[in-house]
CSV table of C-alpha atoms in Angstrom, one decimal:
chain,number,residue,atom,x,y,z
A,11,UNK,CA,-18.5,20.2,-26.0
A,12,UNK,CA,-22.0,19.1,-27.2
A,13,UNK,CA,-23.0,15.9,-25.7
A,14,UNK,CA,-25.4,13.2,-26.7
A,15,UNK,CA,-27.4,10.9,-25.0
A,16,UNK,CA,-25.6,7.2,-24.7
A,17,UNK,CA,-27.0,5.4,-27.2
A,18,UNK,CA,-25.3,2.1,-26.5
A,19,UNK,CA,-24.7,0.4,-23.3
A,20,UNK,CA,-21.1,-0.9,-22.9
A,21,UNK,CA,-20.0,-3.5,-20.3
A,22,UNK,CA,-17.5,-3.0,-17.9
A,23,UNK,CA,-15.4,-6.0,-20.0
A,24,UNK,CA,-16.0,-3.9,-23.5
A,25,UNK,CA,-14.9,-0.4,-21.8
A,26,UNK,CA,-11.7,-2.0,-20.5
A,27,UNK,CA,-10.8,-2.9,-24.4
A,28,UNK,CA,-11.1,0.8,-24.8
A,29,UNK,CA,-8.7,1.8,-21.8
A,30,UNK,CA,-5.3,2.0,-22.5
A,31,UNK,CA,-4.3,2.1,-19.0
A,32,UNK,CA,-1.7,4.9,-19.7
A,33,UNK,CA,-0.3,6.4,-16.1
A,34,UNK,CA,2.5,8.1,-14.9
A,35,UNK,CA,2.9,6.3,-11.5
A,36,UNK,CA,1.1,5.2,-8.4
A,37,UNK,CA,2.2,5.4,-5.1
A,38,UNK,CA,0.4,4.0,-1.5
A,39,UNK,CA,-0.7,6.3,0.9
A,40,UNK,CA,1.7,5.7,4.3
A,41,UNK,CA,-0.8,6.1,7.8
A,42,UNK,CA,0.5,6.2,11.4
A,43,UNK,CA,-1.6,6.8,14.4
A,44,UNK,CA,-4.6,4.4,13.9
A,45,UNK,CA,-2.8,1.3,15.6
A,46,UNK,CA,-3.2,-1.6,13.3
A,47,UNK,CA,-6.2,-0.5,11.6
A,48,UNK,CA,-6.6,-0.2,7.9
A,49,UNK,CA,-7.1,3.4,6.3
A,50,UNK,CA,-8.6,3.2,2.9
A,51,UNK,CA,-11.7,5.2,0.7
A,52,UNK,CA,-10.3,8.1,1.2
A,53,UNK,CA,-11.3,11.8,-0.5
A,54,UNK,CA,-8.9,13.8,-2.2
A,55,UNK,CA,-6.8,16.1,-0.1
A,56,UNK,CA,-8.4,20.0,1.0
A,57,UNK,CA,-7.9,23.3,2.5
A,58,UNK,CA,-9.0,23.2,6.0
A,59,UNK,CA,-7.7,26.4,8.2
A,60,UNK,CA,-4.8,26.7,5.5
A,61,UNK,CA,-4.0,22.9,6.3
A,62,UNK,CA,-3.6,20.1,3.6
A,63,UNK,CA,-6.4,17.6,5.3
A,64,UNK,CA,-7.5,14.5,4.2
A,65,UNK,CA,-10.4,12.2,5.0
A,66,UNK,CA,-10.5,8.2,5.1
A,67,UNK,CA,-12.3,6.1,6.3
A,68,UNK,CA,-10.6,3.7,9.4
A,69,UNK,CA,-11.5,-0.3,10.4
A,70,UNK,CA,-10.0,-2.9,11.4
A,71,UNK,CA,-9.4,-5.4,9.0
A,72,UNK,CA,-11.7,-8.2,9.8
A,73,UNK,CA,-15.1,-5.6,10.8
A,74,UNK,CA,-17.3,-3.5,9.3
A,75,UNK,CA,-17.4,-0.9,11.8
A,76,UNK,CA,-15.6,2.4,10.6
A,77,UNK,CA,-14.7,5.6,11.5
A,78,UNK,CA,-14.1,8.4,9.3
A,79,UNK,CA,-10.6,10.6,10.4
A,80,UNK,CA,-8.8,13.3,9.0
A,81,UNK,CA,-5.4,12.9,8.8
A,82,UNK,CA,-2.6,15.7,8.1
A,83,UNK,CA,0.8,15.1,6.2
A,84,UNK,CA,3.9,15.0,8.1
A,85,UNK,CA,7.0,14.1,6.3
A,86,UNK,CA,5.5,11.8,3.8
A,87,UNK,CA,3.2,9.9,7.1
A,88,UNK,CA,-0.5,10.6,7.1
A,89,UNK,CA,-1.0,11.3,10.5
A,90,UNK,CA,-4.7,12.0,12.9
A,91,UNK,CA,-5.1,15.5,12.9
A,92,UNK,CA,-4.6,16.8,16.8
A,93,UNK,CA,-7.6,17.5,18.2
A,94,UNK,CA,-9.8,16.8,15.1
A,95,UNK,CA,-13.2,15.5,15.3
A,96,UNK,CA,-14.4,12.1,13.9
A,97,UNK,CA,-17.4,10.1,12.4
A,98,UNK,CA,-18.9,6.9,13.0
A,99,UNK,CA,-19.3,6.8,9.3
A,100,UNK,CA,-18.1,5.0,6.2
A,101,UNK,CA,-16.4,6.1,2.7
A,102,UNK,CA,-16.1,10.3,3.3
A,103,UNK,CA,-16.7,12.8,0.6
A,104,UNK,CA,-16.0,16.6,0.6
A,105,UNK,CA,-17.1,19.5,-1.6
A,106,UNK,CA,-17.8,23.1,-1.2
A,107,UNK,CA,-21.3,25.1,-1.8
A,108,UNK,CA,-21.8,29.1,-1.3
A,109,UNK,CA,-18.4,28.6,0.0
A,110,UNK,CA,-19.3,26.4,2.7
A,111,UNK,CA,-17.6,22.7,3.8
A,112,UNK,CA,-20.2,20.2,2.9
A,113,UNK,CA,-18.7,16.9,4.5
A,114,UNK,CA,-20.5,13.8,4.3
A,115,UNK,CA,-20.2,9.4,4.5
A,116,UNK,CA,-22.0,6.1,5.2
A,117,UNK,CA,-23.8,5.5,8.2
A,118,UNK,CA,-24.0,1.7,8.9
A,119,UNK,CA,-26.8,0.4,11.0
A,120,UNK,CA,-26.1,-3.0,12.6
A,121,UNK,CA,-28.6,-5.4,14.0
A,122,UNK,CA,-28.8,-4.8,18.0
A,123,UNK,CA,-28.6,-9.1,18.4
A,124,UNK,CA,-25.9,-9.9,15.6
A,125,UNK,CA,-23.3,-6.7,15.7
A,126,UNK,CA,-21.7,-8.2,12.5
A,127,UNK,CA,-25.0,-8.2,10.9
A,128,UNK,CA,-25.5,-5.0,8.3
A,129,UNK,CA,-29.5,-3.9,9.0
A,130,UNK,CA,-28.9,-0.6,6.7
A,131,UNK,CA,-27.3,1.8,5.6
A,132,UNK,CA,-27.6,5.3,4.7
A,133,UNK,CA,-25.7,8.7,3.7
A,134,UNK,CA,-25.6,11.8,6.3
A,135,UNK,CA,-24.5,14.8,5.6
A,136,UNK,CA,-23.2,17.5,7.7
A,137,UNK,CA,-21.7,21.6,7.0
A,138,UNK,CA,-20.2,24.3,8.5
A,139,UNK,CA,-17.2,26.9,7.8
A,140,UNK,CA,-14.7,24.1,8.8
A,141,UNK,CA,-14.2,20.8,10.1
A,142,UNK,CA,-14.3,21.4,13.2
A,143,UNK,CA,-17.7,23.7,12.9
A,144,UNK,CA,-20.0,20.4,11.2
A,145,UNK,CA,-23.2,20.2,12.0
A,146,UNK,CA,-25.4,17.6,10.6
A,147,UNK,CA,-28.1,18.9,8.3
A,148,UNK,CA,-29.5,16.1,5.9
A,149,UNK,CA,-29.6,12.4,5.5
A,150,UNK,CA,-30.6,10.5,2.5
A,151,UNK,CA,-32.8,7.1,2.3
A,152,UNK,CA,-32.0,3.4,3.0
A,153,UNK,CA,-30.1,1.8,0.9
A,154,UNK,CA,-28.4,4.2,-0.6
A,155,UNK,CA,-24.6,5.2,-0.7
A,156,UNK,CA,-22.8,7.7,-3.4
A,157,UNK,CA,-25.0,10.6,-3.0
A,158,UNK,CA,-22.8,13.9,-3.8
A,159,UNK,CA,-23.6,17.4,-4.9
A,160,UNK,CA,-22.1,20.3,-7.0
A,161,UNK,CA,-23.0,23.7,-7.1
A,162,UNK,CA,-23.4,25.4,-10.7
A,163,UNK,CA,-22.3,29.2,-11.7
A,164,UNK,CA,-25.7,29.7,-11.4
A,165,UNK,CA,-25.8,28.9,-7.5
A,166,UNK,CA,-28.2,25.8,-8.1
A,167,UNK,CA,-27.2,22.5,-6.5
A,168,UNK,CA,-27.2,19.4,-8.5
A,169,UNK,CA,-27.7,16.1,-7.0
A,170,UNK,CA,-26.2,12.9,-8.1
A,171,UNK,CA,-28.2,9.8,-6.4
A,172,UNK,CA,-27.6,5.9,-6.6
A,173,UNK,CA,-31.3,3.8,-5.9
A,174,UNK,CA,-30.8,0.2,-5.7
A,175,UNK,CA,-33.0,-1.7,-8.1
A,176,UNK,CA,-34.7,0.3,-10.3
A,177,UNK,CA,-36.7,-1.9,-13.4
A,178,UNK,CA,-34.2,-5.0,-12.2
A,179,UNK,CA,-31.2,-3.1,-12.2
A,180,UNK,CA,-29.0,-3.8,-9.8
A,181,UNK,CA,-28.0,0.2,-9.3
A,182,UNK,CA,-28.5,3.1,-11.1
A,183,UNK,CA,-27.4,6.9,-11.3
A,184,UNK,CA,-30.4,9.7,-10.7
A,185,UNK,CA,-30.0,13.1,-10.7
A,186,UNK,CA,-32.4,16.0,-9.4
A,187,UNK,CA,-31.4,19.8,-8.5
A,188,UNK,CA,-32.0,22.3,-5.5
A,189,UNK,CA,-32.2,25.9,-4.9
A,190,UNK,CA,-29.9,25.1,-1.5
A,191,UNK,CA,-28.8,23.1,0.9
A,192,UNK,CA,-31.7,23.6,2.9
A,193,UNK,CA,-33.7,21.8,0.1
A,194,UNK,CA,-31.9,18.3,0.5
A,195,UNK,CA,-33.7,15.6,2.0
A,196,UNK,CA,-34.6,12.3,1.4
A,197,UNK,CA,-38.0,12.8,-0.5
A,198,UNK,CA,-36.1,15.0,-2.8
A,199,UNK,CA,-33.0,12.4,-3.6
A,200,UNK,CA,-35.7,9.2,-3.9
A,201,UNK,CA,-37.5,11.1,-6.1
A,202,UNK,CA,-34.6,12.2,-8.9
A,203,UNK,CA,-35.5,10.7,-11.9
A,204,UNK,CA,-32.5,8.1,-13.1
A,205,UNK,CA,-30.3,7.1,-15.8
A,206,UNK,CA,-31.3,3.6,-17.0
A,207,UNK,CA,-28.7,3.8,-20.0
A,208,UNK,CA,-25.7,3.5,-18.5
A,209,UNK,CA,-24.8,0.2,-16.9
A,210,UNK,CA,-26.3,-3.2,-17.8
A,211,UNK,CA,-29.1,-4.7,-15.9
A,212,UNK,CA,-26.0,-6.9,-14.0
A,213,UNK,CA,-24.0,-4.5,-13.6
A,214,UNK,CA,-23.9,-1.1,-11.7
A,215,UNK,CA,-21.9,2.0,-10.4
A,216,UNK,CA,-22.6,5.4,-9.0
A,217,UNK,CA,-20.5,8.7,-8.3
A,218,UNK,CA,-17.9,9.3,-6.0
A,219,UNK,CA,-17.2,13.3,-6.9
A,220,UNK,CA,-18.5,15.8,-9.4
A,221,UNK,CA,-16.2,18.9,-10.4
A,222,UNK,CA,-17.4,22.0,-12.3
A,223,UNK,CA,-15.7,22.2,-15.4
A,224,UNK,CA,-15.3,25.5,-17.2
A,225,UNK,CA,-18.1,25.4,-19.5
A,226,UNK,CA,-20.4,24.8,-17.3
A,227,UNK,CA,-20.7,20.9,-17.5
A,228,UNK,CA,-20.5,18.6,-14.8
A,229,UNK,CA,-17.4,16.0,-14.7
A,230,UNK,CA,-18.9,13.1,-13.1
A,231,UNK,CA,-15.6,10.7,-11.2
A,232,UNK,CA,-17.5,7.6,-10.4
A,233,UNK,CA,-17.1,3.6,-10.3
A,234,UNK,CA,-18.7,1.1,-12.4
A,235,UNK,CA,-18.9,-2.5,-11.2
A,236,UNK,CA,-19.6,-6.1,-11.9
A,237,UNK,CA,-19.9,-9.3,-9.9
A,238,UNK,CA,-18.6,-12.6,-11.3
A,239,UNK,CA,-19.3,-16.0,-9.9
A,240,UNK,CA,-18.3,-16.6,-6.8
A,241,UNK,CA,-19.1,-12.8,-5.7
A,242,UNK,CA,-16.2,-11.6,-7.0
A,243,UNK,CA,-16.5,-7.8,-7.1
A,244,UNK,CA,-14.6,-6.0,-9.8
A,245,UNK,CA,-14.8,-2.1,-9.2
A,246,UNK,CA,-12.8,0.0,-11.5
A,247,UNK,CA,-12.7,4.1,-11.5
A,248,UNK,CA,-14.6,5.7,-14.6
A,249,UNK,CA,-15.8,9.3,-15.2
A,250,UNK,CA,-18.3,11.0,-17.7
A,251,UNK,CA,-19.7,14.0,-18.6
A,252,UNK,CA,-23.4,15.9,-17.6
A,253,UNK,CA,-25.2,18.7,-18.9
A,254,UNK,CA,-27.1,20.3,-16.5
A,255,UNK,CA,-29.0,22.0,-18.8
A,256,UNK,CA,-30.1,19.2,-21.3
A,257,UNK,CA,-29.5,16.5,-19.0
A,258,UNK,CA,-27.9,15.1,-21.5
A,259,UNK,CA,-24.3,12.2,-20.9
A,260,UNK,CA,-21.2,11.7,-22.3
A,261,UNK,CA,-20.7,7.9,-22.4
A,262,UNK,CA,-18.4,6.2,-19.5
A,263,UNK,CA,-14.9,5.6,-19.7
A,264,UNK,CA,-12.9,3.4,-17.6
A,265,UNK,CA,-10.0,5.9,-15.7
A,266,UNK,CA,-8.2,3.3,-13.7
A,267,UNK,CA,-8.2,-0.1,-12.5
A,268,UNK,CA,-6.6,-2.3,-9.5
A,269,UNK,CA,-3.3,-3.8,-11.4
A,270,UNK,CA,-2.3,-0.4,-12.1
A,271,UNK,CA,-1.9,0.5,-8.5
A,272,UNK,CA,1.1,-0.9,-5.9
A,273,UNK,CA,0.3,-4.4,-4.9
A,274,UNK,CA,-1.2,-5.0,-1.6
A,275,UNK,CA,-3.6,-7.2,0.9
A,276,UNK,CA,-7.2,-7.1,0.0
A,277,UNK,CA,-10.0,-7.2,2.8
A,278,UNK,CA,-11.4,-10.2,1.5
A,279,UNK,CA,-10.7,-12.3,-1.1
A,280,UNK,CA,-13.7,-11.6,-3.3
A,281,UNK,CA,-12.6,-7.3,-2.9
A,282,UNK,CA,-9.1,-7.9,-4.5
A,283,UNK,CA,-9.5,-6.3,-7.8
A,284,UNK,CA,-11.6,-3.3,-6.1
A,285,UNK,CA,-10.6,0.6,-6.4
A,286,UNK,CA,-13.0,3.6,-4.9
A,287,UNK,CA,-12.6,6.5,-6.7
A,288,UNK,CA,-12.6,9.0,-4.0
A,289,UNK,CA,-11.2,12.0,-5.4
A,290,UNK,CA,-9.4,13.8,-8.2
A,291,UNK,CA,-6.9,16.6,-8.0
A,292,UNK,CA,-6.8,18.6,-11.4
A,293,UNK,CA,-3.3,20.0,-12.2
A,294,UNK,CA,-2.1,22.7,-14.7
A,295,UNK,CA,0.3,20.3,-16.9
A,296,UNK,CA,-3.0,18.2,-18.1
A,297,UNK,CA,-2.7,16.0,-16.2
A,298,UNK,CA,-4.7,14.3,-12.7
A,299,UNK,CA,-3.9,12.8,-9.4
A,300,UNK,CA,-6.4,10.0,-8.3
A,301,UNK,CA,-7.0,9.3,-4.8
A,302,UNK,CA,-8.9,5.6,-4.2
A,303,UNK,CA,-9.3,3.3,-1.7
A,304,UNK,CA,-7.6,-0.2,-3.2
A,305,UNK,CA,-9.1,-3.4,-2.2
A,306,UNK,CA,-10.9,-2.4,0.7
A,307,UNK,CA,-7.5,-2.7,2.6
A,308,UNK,CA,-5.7,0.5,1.9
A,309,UNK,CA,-5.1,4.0,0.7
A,310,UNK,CA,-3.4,5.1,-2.9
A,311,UNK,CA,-2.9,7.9,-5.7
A,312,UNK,CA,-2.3,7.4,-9.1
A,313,UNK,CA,-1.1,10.2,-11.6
A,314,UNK,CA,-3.4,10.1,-14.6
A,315,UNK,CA,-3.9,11.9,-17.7
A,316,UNK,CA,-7.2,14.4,-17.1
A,317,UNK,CA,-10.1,12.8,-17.5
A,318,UNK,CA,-12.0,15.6,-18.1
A,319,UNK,CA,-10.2,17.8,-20.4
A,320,UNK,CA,-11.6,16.2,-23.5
A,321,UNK,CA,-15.1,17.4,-22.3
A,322,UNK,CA,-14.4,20.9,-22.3
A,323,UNK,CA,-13.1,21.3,-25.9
């Protein structure tokens, strides 16, 4: 596929006109084991010791204060994995480079006076042959969530990055590349150069996951977002295309939004029509399971057409 710069940028309101919101059912994510604490912004599902694991993160409803888990599937109940390790961290992502588990999430800082007050925030990242062999190696700057990597045929490591505002945008997407892991830091990720043709100035997004599709481009699964009055944040799942080559885009498109998931209870009232894209299982019959956090409040999949087939005819 050749791709071309975006040469127009759309709304979130005009790319929902395009989406035709075709699906093939959604289904919530059942959790035991965390008392009455929320599970929710989870990662897709992976190998771990020949073990289906999955990552999300866990809070109570009315804090801010999380812990990442990883919970194994036991007759259809999402369950803590025994003996696991967890994370004082936020909104967990997963990939694999040089065959290596690259875990990482959201550290949260709060202020030492006012616990429920939010000082920073900032992405860590850990590795190791498994979960239970993590070790921290990298953290990126202040301010700054959806961070992820992907490794290339090549063995270079591209990174996706998310500054907040950059010439009065509210967020943008950068991107940079590595030799290895070694390499990441945070003068690297503050210094990737950024996309400013993708979102409008009141309006942002970033990536939650990048896969490498089979001719070498990147498929980018992401959110883009908007605020209406009141504060009302409307997140809905989108992916596109990236040439790592030409740096050049595919223009977004809107994957999934909240109304086509279960209905459910929302952290707050302004988080109701709110999905995280955390993950994307590619299947053999064309088609895509979504995994997403839904309002802040809980865990769900949704099965999808593939999003990123079109990019690699």
């Amino acid at each position: 596929m050749t791709l071309s710069l975006c040469n127009e940028v759309k709304s979130s309101k005009q790319l929902l006109e395009a989406f035709n919101k075709k699906a093939y059912g959604a289904e919530k994510l059942v959790f035991a084991g965390v008392g009455d604490k929320d599970v929710y912004n989870i990662a897709a599902p992976f190998i771990d010791g020949g073990e289906m694991v999955l990552a999300g993160r866990v809070e109570s409803r009315d804090s801010e204060r999380s812990e990442v888990m990883f919970f194994v599937n036991h007759s259809g109940t999402w369950i803590p994995r025994e003996g696991s390790v967890s994370f004082d961290l936020q909104d967990p992502f997963i990939t694999f480079i040089s065959g290596e588990l690259v875990f990482g999430g959201v550290e949260v800082v709060f202020d030492t006076e006012n616990p429920k007050q939010v000082v920073t925030w900032r992405t860590l990242f850990y590795k190791g042959t498994d979960i239970q062999d993590l070790t921290y190696f990298a953290c990126g700057p202040d301010h700054m969530k959806d961070i992820r990597l992907i490794e290339y045929a090549n063995g270079r490591i591209g990174v996706f990055t998310r500054p907040f505002g950059v010439d009065g945008a509210r967020a943008v997407i950068g991107y940079t590349e590595i030799e290895k892991l070694e390499d990441l830091n945070e003068a690297v990720i503050d210094a990737a150069p950024v996309f400013t043709d993708q979102f409008l100035k009141d309006e942002w997004g970033g990536v939650n996951e990048v896969h490498l599709l089979n001719n070498g481009l990147a498929g980018v699964l992401g959110h883009i977002s908007y605020m209406e009055e009141g504060e009302i944040r409307h997140y809905h799942a989108m992916t596109f295309a990236f040439d790592p080559k030409t740096s050049q885009r595919s223009p977004i498109k809107i994957i999934a939004t909240r109304d086509q998931f279960p209905q459910g209870p929302a952290k707050r009232n302004d988080l109701i029509d709110v999905i995280f894209s955390g993950g994307l299982h590619r299947l053999e019959d064309g088609r895509a399971m979504l995994y997403a956090g839904v309002s802040d409040a809980e865990a769900h999949k949704l099965l999808i057409d593939d999003p990123f087939e079109e990019y690699e005819k």
